[in-house]
CSV table of C-alpha atoms in Angstrom, one decimal:
chain,number,residue,atom,x,y,z
A,23,UNK,CA,41.6,-215.7,97.7
A,24,UNK,CA,45.1,-216.1,96.0
A,25,UNK,CA,46.7,-213.9,99.0
A,26,UNK,CA,45.1,-216.1,101.8
A,27,UNK,CA,46.2,-219.1,100.1
A,28,UNK,CA,49.9,-218.6,99.5
A,29,UNK,CA,50.1,-217.5,103.0
A,30,UNK,CA,48.9,-220.5,104.5
A,31,UNK,CA,50.8,-222.6,102.0
A,32,UNK,CA,53.8,-220.6,103.5
A,33,UNK,CA,53.3,-221.2,106.8
A,34,UNK,CA,52.3,-225.0,106.3
A,35,UNK,CA,55.6,-225.5,105.2
A,36,UNK,CA,58.1,-222.7,106.3
A,37,UNK,CA,60.4,-225.2,108.5
A,38,UNK,CA,61.2,-226.3,105.0
A,39,UNK,CA,61.0,-223.5,102.6
A,40,UNK,CA,64.2,-222.3,101.0
A,41,UNK,CA,62.8,-219.3,98.9
A,42,UNK,CA,59.8,-217.4,97.2
A,43,UNK,CA,61.5,-215.6,94.2
A,44,UNK,CA,60.3,-214.2,91.5
A,45,UNK,CA,58.6,-210.7,90.0
A,46,UNK,CA,55.7,-209.8,92.9
A,47,UNK,CA,54.5,-207.3,90.9
A,48,UNK,CA,54.4,-204.7,93.9
A,49,UNK,CA,57.3,-202.6,95.3
A,50,UNK,CA,57.6,-203.0,98.9
A,51,UNK,CA,58.6,-199.3,99.4
A,52,UNK,CA,57.5,-195.8,97.8
A,53,UNK,CA,60.6,-194.4,99.1
A,54,UNK,CA,63.3,-197.0,98.2
A,55,UNK,CA,62.0,-199.0,95.9
A,56,UNK,CA,60.4,-196.7,93.4
A,57,UNK,CA,61.9,-194.3,91.2
A,58,UNK,CA,58.5,-191.9,91.7
A,59,UNK,CA,56.1,-192.0,94.1
A,60,UNK,CA,53.2,-193.6,93.3
A,61,UNK,CA,54.4,-196.1,90.7
A,62,UNK,CA,51.6,-198.5,90.8
A,63,UNK,CA,49.2,-195.3,89.1
A,64,UNK,CA,51.1,-196.0,85.9
A,65,UNK,CA,50.9,-200.2,86.1
A,66,UNK,CA,47.6,-200.6,87.8
A,67,UNK,CA,45.3,-198.1,85.7
A,68,UNK,CA,45.2,-199.5,82.8
A,69,UNK,CA,46.2,-197.9,79.3
A,70,UNK,CA,43.6,-195.2,79.5
A,71,UNK,CA,44.7,-194.0,83.2
A,72,UNK,CA,41.3,-194.3,84.8
A,73,UNK,CA,41.6,-197.3,86.6
A,74,UNK,CA,41.3,-197.1,90.4
A,75,UNK,CA,45.0,-197.7,90.9
A,76,UNK,CA,45.0,-195.6,94.1
A,77,UNK,CA,43.0,-198.8,95.7
A,78,UNK,CA,44.7,-201.5,94.0
A,79,UNK,CA,48.2,-200.1,94.9
A,80,UNK,CA,47.2,-200.0,98.3
A,81,UNK,CA,45.7,-203.5,98.3
A,82,UNK,CA,48.7,-205.3,96.9
A,83,UNK,CA,51.5,-203.9,99.3
A,84,UNK,CA,49.2,-204.4,102.1
A,85,UNK,CA,49.3,-208.2,100.7
A,86,UNK,CA,52.6,-208.2,100.2
A,87,UNK,CA,53.4,-207.2,103.8
A,88,UNK,CA,50.9,-209.4,105.0
A,89,UNK,CA,52.7,-212.4,103.3
A,90,UNK,CA,56.3,-211.5,104.8
A,91,UNK,CA,54.8,-211.0,108.2
A,92,UNK,CA,52.8,-214.1,108.3
A,93,UNK,CA,55.1,-216.3,106.6
A,94,UNK,CA,58.0,-215.3,108.5
A,95,UNK,CA,59.7,-214.1,105.4
A,96,UNK,CA,62.0,-211.0,104.6
A,97,UNK,CA,63.1,-209.7,101.4
A,98,UNK,CA,66.8,-210.9,100.9
A,99,UNK,CA,68.2,-208.1,99.3
A,100,UNK,CA,66.4,-205.0,101.5
A,101,UNK,CA,68.0,-207.4,104.8
A,102,UNK,CA,71.6,-206.5,103.2
A,103,UNK,CA,70.9,-203.0,101.7
A,104,UNK,CA,68.9,-201.1,104.0
A,105,UNK,CA,68.9,-198.2,102.7
A,106,UNK,CA,70.1,-198.6,99.0
A,107,UNK,CA,68.0,-197.8,96.0
A,108,UNK,CA,68.2,-199.6,92.8
A,109,UNK,CA,65.6,-200.7,90.7
A,110,UNK,CA,64.6,-204.2,89.0
A,111,UNK,CA,62.0,-203.1,86.7
A,112,UNK,CA,62.3,-200.3,84.1
A,113,UNK,CA,58.9,-198.9,82.4
A,114,UNK,CA,57.9,-197.0,79.5
A,115,UNK,CA,54.8,-198.2,78.2
A,116,UNK,CA,53.5,-195.2,76.8
A,117,UNK,CA,51.1,-194.8,79.4
A,118,UNK,CA,52.1,-191.4,80.0
A,119,UNK,CA,54.1,-188.5,79.0
A,120,UNK,CA,57.6,-189.4,77.2
A,121,UNK,CA,60.5,-188.6,79.3
A,122,UNK,CA,58.7,-189.6,82.4
A,123,UNK,CA,59.8,-193.2,82.6
A,124,UNK,CA,59.6,-195.1,86.3
A,125,UNK,CA,61.5,-197.7,87.7
A,126,UNK,CA,60.5,-200.0,90.5
A,127,UNK,CA,61.9,-202.6,92.4
A,128,UNK,CA,59.7,-205.8,92.0
A,129,UNK,CA,61.7,-208.8,91.7
A,130,UNK,CA,62.3,-210.1,95.0
A,131,UNK,CA,64.1,-212.9,96.9
A,132,UNK,CA,61.8,-213.6,100.0
A,133,UNK,CA,63.1,-216.0,102.6
A,134,UNK,CA,62.8,-217.1,106.0
A,135,UNK,CA,63.9,-214.4,108.7
A,136,UNK,CA,66.2,-216.7,110.1
A,137,UNK,CA,68.2,-217.3,106.8
A,138,UNK,CA,68.1,-213.5,105.8
A,139,UNK,CA,72.0,-213.1,107.0
A,140,UNK,CA,72.7,-216.1,105.1
A,141,UNK,CA,71.5,-214.9,101.8
A,142,UNK,CA,73.8,-213.1,99.4
């Protein structure tokens, strides 16, 4: 599957890797990277709100953690900001009640662990 292929690719090229950058579609942590717990409910449940979002949210976060571990990567921003809470995605898609917008940090810069301190 996609996650296994990406992990294999990163592992094969980890000595030459500079960075993996983009919208990962997963917030690394509910506590620090989401405005409300279970942000994925709004994103993963679909417009009708009845999708199996909890299962998919657990799968996505698990795949993300495995990617970091197996690829020897760190989240560069989190490396330098271990307790700071800021967001890169601001959503109000009308899938929930007005005034209940949710925010998450899903746009990430992942770098090899050895380069974590050098990336700012």
